[in-house]
mmCIF file of C-alpha atoms in Angstrom:
data_model
loop_
_atom_site.group_PDB
_atom_site.id
_atom_site.type_symbol
_atom_site.label_atom_id
_atom_site.label_comp_id
_atom_site.label_asym_id
_atom_site.label_seq_id
_atom_site.Cartn_x
_atom_site.Cartn_y
_atom_site.Cartn_z
ATOM 1 C CA MET W 1 -0.129 0.229 -0.232
ATOM 2 C CA LYS W 2 2.798 2.452 0.788
ATOM 3 C CA PHE W 3 4.770 1.649 -2.326
ATOM 4 C CA ILE W 4 1.441 2.556 -4.408
ATOM 5 C CA LEU W 5 1.076 5.672 -2.587
ATOM 6 C CA ASN W 6 4.867 6.719 -3.038
ATOM 7 C CA TYR W 7 4.669 5.512 -6.845
ATOM 8 C CA ILE W 8 1.683 8.141 -6.798
ATOM 9 C CA ARG W 9 3.782 10.856 -5.458
ATOM 10 C CA LYS W 10 6.294 10.503 -8.192
ATOM 11 C CA ASP W 11 6.762 13.225 -10.711
ATOM 12 C CA THR W 12 7.052 11.161 -13.871
ATOM 13 C CA TRP W 13 5.551 7.683 -14.048
ATOM 14 C CA SER W 14 6.838 4.873 -15.929
ATOM 15 C CA PRO W 15 5.295 5.988 -19.660
ATOM 16 C CA TYR W 16 3.792 2.252 -19.762
ATOM 17 C CA ILE W 17 1.999 2.534 -16.336
ATOM 18 C CA ALA W 18 0.681 6.053 -17.358
ATOM 19 C CA GLY W 19 -0.244 4.558 -20.763
ATOM 20 C CA ILE W 20 -2.218 1.558 -19.270
ATOM 21 C CA LEU W 21 -4.079 4.318 -17.034
ATOM 22 C CA LEU W 22 -5.330 6.179 -20.270
ATOM 23 C CA GLY W 23 -5.954 2.631 -22.263
ATOM 24 C CA ILE W 24 -8.522 2.056 -19.159
ATOM 25 C CA VAL W 25 -9.942 5.613 -19.748
ATOM 26 C CA VAL W 26 -10.235 5.105 -23.374
ATOM 27 C CA ILE W 27 -12.212 1.664 -22.605
ATOM 28 C CA LEU W 28 -14.676 3.353 -19.625
ATOM 29 C CA THR W 29 -15.587 5.893 -21.947
ATOM 30 C CA VAL W 30 -16.938 3.925 -24.516
ATOM 31 C CA VAL W 31 -18.476 1.528 -21.694
ATOM 32 C CA LEU W 32 -20.035 4.289 -19.706
ATOM 33 C CA ALA W 33 -20.643 7.188 -22.049
ATOM 34 C CA LYS W 34 -20.928 5.324 -25.476
ATOM 35 C CA THR W 35 -18.657 7.968 -27.353
ATOM 36 C CA LEU W 36 -14.970 8.509 -27.722
ATOM 37 C CA LEU W 37 -12.262 10.693 -25.700
ATOM 38 C CA GLY W 38 -11.480 14.066 -27.412
ATOM 39 C CA ALA W 39 -10.105 17.279 -26.759
ATOM 40 C CA SER W 40 -10.004 19.482 -29.776
ATOM 41 C CA GLY W 41 -13.757 19.302 -30.710
ATOM 42 C CA ALA W 42 -14.576 20.686 -27.399
ATOM 43 C CA PHE W 43 -12.611 23.823 -28.413
ATOM 44 C CA GLU W 44 -14.455 24.019 -31.628
ATOM 45 C CA ASN W 45 -17.910 23.966 -29.690
ATOM 46 C CA LEU W 46 -16.835 26.841 -27.647
ATOM 47 C CA ALA W 47 -15.601 28.791 -30.577
ATOM 48 C CA ALA W 48 -18.484 28.368 -32.368
ATOM 49 C CA TYR W 49 -20.358 30.556 -30.056
ATOM 50 C CA ILE W 50 -17.828 33.594 -31.271
ATOM 51 C CA GLY W 51 -18.059 32.119 -34.903
ATOM 52 C CA LYS W 52 -21.761 32.227 -34.999
ATOM 53 C CA VAL W 53 -21.786 36.042 -34.056
ATOM 54 C CA ILE W 54 -19.169 36.794 -36.843
ATOM 55 C CA SER W 55 -20.897 34.566 -39.542
ATOM 56 C CA PRO W 56 -24.402 33.408 -38.793
ATOM 57 C CA SER W 57 -24.745 31.104 -42.130
ATOM 58 C CA ASN W 58 -21.435 29.822 -41.504
ATOM 59 C CA THR W 59 -21.837 25.694 -42.177
ATOM 60 C CA TYR W 60 -18.997 24.574 -40.272
ATOM 61 C CA PHE W 61 -20.385 26.291 -36.877
ATOM 62 C CA ASN W 62 -23.924 25.511 -37.513
ATOM 63 C CA TYR W 63 -23.900 21.759 -39.110
ATOM 64 C CA VAL W 64 -20.463 20.095 -38.185
ATOM 65 C CA MET W 65 -19.121 21.647 -34.841
ATOM 66 C CA PRO W 66 -22.461 23.297 -33.397
ATOM 67 C CA ALA W 67 -22.134 25.786 -30.545
ATOM 68 C CA GLY W 68 -22.986 24.296 -27.078
ATOM 69 C CA ILE W 69 -21.696 23.142 -23.561
ATOM 70 C CA THR W 70 -21.228 19.480 -24.898
ATOM 71 C CA TRP W 71 -19.821 16.230 -23.211
ATOM 72 C CA GLY W 72 -16.305 16.839 -24.258
ATOM 73 C CA VAL W 73 -16.436 20.317 -22.940
ATOM 74 C CA LEU W 74 -17.161 18.765 -19.466
ATOM 75 C CA LEU W 75 -14.600 16.352 -20.115
ATOM 76 C CA LEU W 76 -12.240 19.182 -20.668
ATOM 77 C CA VAL W 77 -12.826 20.862 -17.280
ATOM 78 C CA GLY W 78 -12.121 17.289 -15.785
ATOM 79 C CA VAL W 79 -8.919 17.250 -17.701
ATOM 80 C CA PHE W 80 -7.700 20.683 -16.473
ATOM 81 C CA PHE W 81 -8.587 19.595 -12.740
ATOM 82 C CA GLY W 82 -7.380 15.924 -13.336
ATOM 83 C CA GLY W 83 -3.715 17.630 -14.588
ATOM 84 C CA MET W 84 -3.666 19.887 -11.533
ATOM 85 C CA PHE W 85 -4.270 17.089 -9.484
ATOM 86 C CA GLY W 86 -1.550 15.217 -10.915
ATOM 87 C CA ALA W 87 0.761 17.753 -10.476
ATOM 88 C CA ALA W 88 -0.437 18.476 -6.663
ATOM 89 C CA THR W 89 0.268 14.658 -5.862
ATOM 90 C CA SER W 90 4.060 15.228 -6.883
ATOM 91 C CA LYS W 91 4.332 18.889 -5.558
ATOM 92 C CA THR W 92 4.953 20.244 -8.653
ATOM 93 C CA LEU W 93 2.048 22.631 -9.025
ATOM 94 C CA LYS W 94 3.177 25.870 -10.133
ATOM 95 C CA TRP W 95 -0.331 27.727 -9.690
ATOM 96 C CA GLY W 96 0.468 31.094 -8.156
ATOM 97 C CA LYS W 97 4.491 30.539 -8.322
ATOM 98 C CA LYS W 98 6.760 33.275 -9.714
ATOM 99 C CA ASP W 99 7.760 31.174 -12.709
ATOM 100 C CA ALA W 100 4.364 29.572 -13.221
ATOM 101 C CA THR W 101 3.913 30.739 -16.745
ATOM 102 C CA ASN W 102 7.038 29.743 -18.320
ATOM 103 C CA SER W 103 9.425 27.349 -16.451
ATOM 104 C CA ASP W 104 10.617 25.149 -18.831
ATOM 105 C CA VAL W 105 14.432 25.103 -19.084
ATOM 106 C CA GLN W 106 14.672 23.743 -22.477
ATOM 107 C CA TRP W 107 12.130 26.167 -23.600
ATOM 108 C CA LYS W 108 13.934 29.312 -22.458
ATOM 109 C CA ARG W 109 17.369 27.914 -23.632
ATOM 110 C CA VAL W 110 15.760 27.582 -27.506
ATOM 111 C CA PHE W 111 13.173 30.805 -27.506
ATOM 112 C CA GLY W 112 14.723 33.102 -25.043
ATOM 113 C CA PRO W 113 13.908 33.917 -21.199
ATOM 114 C CA GLN W 114 10.614 36.188 -22.023
ATOM 115 C CA THR W 115 7.398 35.305 -20.877
ATOM 116 C CA TRP W 116 5.230 37.308 -23.183
ATOM 117 C CA LYS W 117 7.264 35.353 -26.256
ATOM 118 C CA ARG W 118 5.584 32.182 -24.908
ATOM 119 C CA TRP W 119 2.258 33.365 -24.616
ATOM 120 C CA VAL W 120 2.261 34.694 -28.196
ATOM 121 C CA LEU W 121 3.884 31.555 -29.570
ATOM 122 C CA GLY W 122 1.723 29.407 -27.932
ATOM 123 C CA PHE W 123 -1.289 31.259 -29.038
ATOM 124 C CA LEU W 124 -0.283 31.334 -32.869
ATOM 125 C CA GLY W 125 0.793 27.518 -32.451
ATOM 126 C CA ALA W 126 -2.347 26.407 -30.965
ATOM 127 C CA ILE W 127 -4.348 28.162 -33.717
ATOM 128 C CA VAL W 128 -2.243 26.235 -36.140
ATOM 129 C CA LEU W 129 -2.799 23.019 -34.104
ATOM 130 C CA GLU W 130 -6.477 23.509 -33.732
ATOM 131 C CA TYR W 131 -6.946 24.239 -37.335
ATOM 132 C CA GLY W 132 -5.217 21.032 -38.378
ATOM 133 C CA ALA W 133 -7.184 19.273 -35.958
ATOM 134 C CA GLY W 134 -10.356 20.524 -37.549
ATOM 135 C CA ILE W 135 -9.507 19.696 -40.825
ATOM 136 C CA ALA W 136 -8.355 16.062 -39.858
ATOM 137 C CA GLY W 137 -11.280 15.448 -37.743
ATOM 138 C CA GLY W 138 -9.724 15.340 -34.402
ATOM 139 C CA CYS W 139 -6.450 15.557 -32.354
ATOM 140 C CA THR W 140 -4.099 13.049 -30.635
ATOM 141 C CA SER W 141 -6.604 12.193 -28.214
ATOM 142 C CA GLY W 142 -9.957 12.017 -30.229
ATOM 143 C CA LEU W 143 -8.369 10.615 -33.607
ATOM 144 C CA LEU W 144 -5.000 8.872 -32.842
ATOM 145 C CA ILE W 145 -5.721 7.286 -29.609
ATOM 146 C CA SER W 146 -9.584 6.618 -29.714
ATOM 147 C CA GLY W 147 -9.507 6.366 -33.654
ATOM 148 C CA GLY W 148 -6.714 4.144 -33.339
ATOM 149 C CA SER W 149 -7.954 1.928 -30.667
ATOM 150 C CA LEU W 150 -10.938 1.083 -33.264
ATOM 151 C CA LEU W 151 -8.327 0.556 -35.871
ATOM 152 C CA VAL W 152 -9.699 3.512 -38.039
ATOM 153 C CA PRO W 153 -7.241 4.140 -41.162
ATOM 154 C CA ALA W 154 -7.687 7.874 -40.356
ATOM 155 C CA ALA W 155 -5.790 7.396 -37.182
ATOM 156 C CA PHE W 156 -2.649 5.866 -38.863
ATOM 157 C CA LEU W 157 -2.710 8.503 -41.725
ATOM 158 C CA PHE W 158 -2.914 11.492 -39.182
ATOM 159 C CA MET W 159 0.005 9.922 -37.074
ATOM 160 C CA GLY W 160 2.122 9.706 -40.419
ATOM 161 C CA GLY W 161 1.424 13.522 -41.229
ATOM 162 C CA MET W 162 1.826 14.647 -37.852
ATOM 163 C CA PHE W 163 5.408 13.247 -37.338
ATOM 164 C CA ALA W 164 6.510 14.101 -40.869
ATOM 165 C CA SER W 165 5.875 18.048 -40.391
ATOM 166 C CA GLY W 166 6.618 17.660 -36.576
ATOM 167 C CA ILE W 167 10.131 16.681 -37.427
ATOM 168 C CA ILE W 168 10.615 19.213 -40.182
ATOM 169 C CA THR W 169 9.286 22.133 -37.826
ATOM 170 C CA ALA W 170 11.964 20.572 -34.942
ATOM 171 C CA LEU W 171 14.567 20.515 -37.483
ATOM 172 C CA ILE W 172 13.960 24.077 -38.261
ATOM 173 C CA VAL W 173 13.690 25.437 -34.504
ATOM 174 C CA TYR W 174 16.290 23.527 -33.530
ATOM 175 C CA ARG W 175 18.847 23.561 -36.600
ATOM 176 C CA LYS W 176 22.532 22.727 -35.692
ATOM 177 C CA ARG W 177 21.210 21.355 -32.030
ATOM 178 C CA TYR W 178 18.594 18.603 -33.597
ATOM 179 C CA MET C 1 -25.605 12.088 -15.096
ATOM 180 C CA ASN C 2 -23.550 11.741 -18.434
ATOM 181 C CA PHE C 3 -21.880 15.065 -17.685
ATOM 182 C CA VAL C 4 -20.612 13.810 -13.944
ATOM 183 C CA ILE C 5 -18.932 10.504 -16.171
ATOM 184 C CA ALA C 6 -17.410 13.008 -18.300
ATOM 185 C CA GLY C 7 -15.958 15.218 -15.454
ATOM 186 C CA ILE C 8 -14.525 11.714 -13.681
ATOM 187 C CA LEU C 9 -13.282 10.421 -17.085
ATOM 188 C CA GLY C 10 -11.575 13.885 -17.529
ATOM 189 C CA LEU C 11 -9.896 13.632 -14.393
ATOM 190 C CA GLY C 12 -8.465 10.228 -15.092
ATOM 191 C CA PHE C 13 -7.080 11.543 -18.824
ATOM 192 C CA GLY C 14 -5.684 14.725 -17.293
ATOM 193 C CA PHE C 15 -4.141 12.738 -14.241
ATOM 194 C CA SER C 16 -2.495 10.120 -16.764
ATOM 195 C CA LEU C 17 -1.129 12.837 -19.343
ATOM 196 C CA ASN C 18 0.396 14.618 -16.250
ATOM 197 C CA LYS C 19 2.017 11.723 -15.141
ATOM 198 C CA ALA C 20 3.342 10.905 -18.445
ATOM 199 C CA GLY C 21 4.965 14.107 -18.691
ATOM 200 C CA LEU C 22 2.797 15.054 -21.746
ATOM 201 C CA THR C 23 1.827 18.431 -19.877
ATOM 202 C CA LYS C 24 5.568 19.807 -20.495
ATOM 203 C CA TYR C 25 6.987 21.380 -23.381
ATOM 204 C CA HIS C 26 10.226 19.545 -23.773
ATOM 205 C CA ARG C 27 8.714 16.027 -23.552
ATOM 206 C CA ILE C 28 7.095 16.766 -26.706
ATOM 207 C CA ALA C 29 9.425 18.797 -28.535
ATOM 208 C CA ASN C 30 12.114 15.747 -27.793
ATOM 209 C CA GLN C 31 10.002 13.506 -29.111
ATOM 210 C CA PHE C 32 9.961 15.066 -32.491
ATOM 211 C CA ARG C 33 13.905 15.025 -31.931
ATOM 212 C CA PHE C 34 13.932 11.340 -31.129
ATOM 213 C CA LYS C 35 15.693 12.290 -27.777
ATOM 214 C CA ASP C 36 12.892 11.149 -25.424
ATOM 215 C CA MET C 37 10.723 8.413 -26.578
ATOM 216 C CA MET C 38 8.227 8.840 -23.638
ATOM 217 C CA VAL C 39 5.586 10.489 -25.679
ATOM 218 C CA MET C 40 5.373 7.480 -28.163
ATOM 219 C CA LYS C 41 5.877 4.774 -25.498
ATOM 220 C CA PHE C 42 2.696 6.372 -23.694
ATOM 221 C CA ILE C 43 0.525 6.566 -26.624
ATOM 222 C CA MET C 44 1.298 3.216 -27.983
ATOM 223 C CA THR C 45 0.423 1.592 -24.635
ATOM 224 C CA ALA C 46 -2.528 3.328 -24.273
ATOM 225 C CA LEU C 47 -3.504 2.262 -28.070
ATOM 226 C CA ALA C 48 -2.632 -1.360 -27.072
ATOM 227 C CA VAL C 49 -4.693 -1.724 -23.877
ATOM 228 C CA ALA C 50 -7.645 0.033 -25.396
ATOM 229 C CA MET C 51 -7.405 -2.064 -28.818
ATOM 230 C CA ILE C 52 -7.381 -5.150 -26.742
ATOM 231 C CA GLY C 53 -10.140 -3.883 -24.122
ATOM 232 C CA LEU C 54 -12.749 -2.678 -26.854
ATOM 233 C CA TYR C 55 -12.086 -5.628 -29.183
ATOM 234 C CA ALA C 56 -12.428 -8.037 -26.489
ATOM 235 C CA LEU C 57 -15.734 -6.524 -25.060
ATOM 236 C CA ARG C 58 -17.222 -6.501 -28.513
ATOM 237 C CA GLY C 59 -16.391 -9.851 -28.964
ATOM 238 C CA LEU C 60 -18.157 -10.732 -25.846
ATOM 239 C CA GLY C 61 -21.102 -8.954 -26.751
ATOM 240 C CA MET C 62 -21.146 -6.379 -23.949
ATOM 241 C CA ILE C 63 -20.560 -3.270 -26.023
ATOM 242 C CA THR C 64 -21.081 -1.792 -29.584
ATOM 243 C CA PHE C 65 -18.316 0.962 -31.137
ATOM 244 C CA PRO C 66 -19.531 4.351 -31.146
ATOM 245 C CA THR C 67 -19.151 6.097 -34.529
ATOM 246 C CA ALA C 68 -15.662 6.028 -35.504
ATOM 247 C CA PRO C 69 -13.828 9.070 -36.895
ATOM 248 C CA ALA C 70 -14.369 9.419 -40.830
ATOM 249 C CA THR C 71 -11.644 8.698 -43.101
ATOM 250 C CA TYR C 72 -11.136 10.958 -45.766
ATOM 251 C CA VAL C 73 -7.305 10.414 -46.823
ATOM 252 C CA VAL C 74 -6.402 13.840 -48.186
ATOM 253 C CA GLY C 75 -8.070 15.502 -45.302
ATOM 254 C CA ASN C 76 -6.522 13.197 -42.624
ATOM 255 C CA LEU C 77 -3.098 13.848 -44.213
ATOM 256 C CA VAL C 78 -3.162 17.555 -44.631
ATOM 257 C CA GLY C 79 -4.710 17.916 -41.228
ATOM 258 C CA GLY C 80 -1.864 15.831 -39.479
ATOM 259 C CA LEU C 81 0.627 17.829 -41.351
ATOM 260 C CA ILE C 82 -0.765 21.246 -40.144
ATOM 261 C CA PHE C 83 -1.155 19.520 -36.302
ATOM 262 C CA GLY C 84 2.274 18.472 -36.536
ATOM 263 C CA VAL C 85 3.752 22.303 -37.179
ATOM 264 C CA GLY C 86 1.520 23.363 -34.131
ATOM 265 C CA MET C 87 2.541 20.367 -31.865
ATOM 266 C CA SER C 88 6.194 20.667 -32.589
ATOM 267 C CA LEU C 89 6.054 24.149 -32.137
ATOM 268 C CA VAL C 90 4.122 24.881 -28.804
ATOM 269 C CA GLY C 91 4.391 21.467 -27.400
ATOM 270 C CA TYR C 92 1.063 21.098 -25.941
#
């Protein structure tokens, strides 16, 4: 029992143990809620509120991703607090700390120490990421893990594309240090 | 009731992501540099466990699969290519 508690307090688990936990969550999602996990769709459901104001006859926000507090939005709320809980158990929760917004050593080495840079890059990068997820029909969780576990071909096409461009982007960002 | 389940499942999802270190920039960036294979190990383990569990439960007739994500080859590929740029850049 003490061994388990000590393991929960560890900052980083073995990826295999954490992966098994996520696999069980995916199975429970299908059993209990008869749907699939997915993070990016919920952001689109929320963005649809703004999208409908700007363009009321927009096909995408009216039919593909209608506005609303959907199942996925509630899931995202859970993810937020689950992540915080995970950090709290290992005492790495940075809520309210001085370097809370930018504490990643590697990020500072590559892009510089300024916090505003991280906010700007995070915002712009997330636009690119969410746009891609919208085209592909899901993100890493919704398409790659959930779709992949049902052996949907789309998941593996998506993974190929993701790694191809991800490697090239990392090459451009890191250049000689790759 | 369904929304309560969503919240609880989200807790488990977020917890596993945090413990695997996917909430950190350097983990995801280093995966694309192949310096740190944690992300790949994590995703593949989750995939294998979920796959075995779901197909076993369907084989036993206990569940039916929900609507799977649609496959449209060009869209999935182009979407993946754009997604990868963002993921590698921000590392979220």
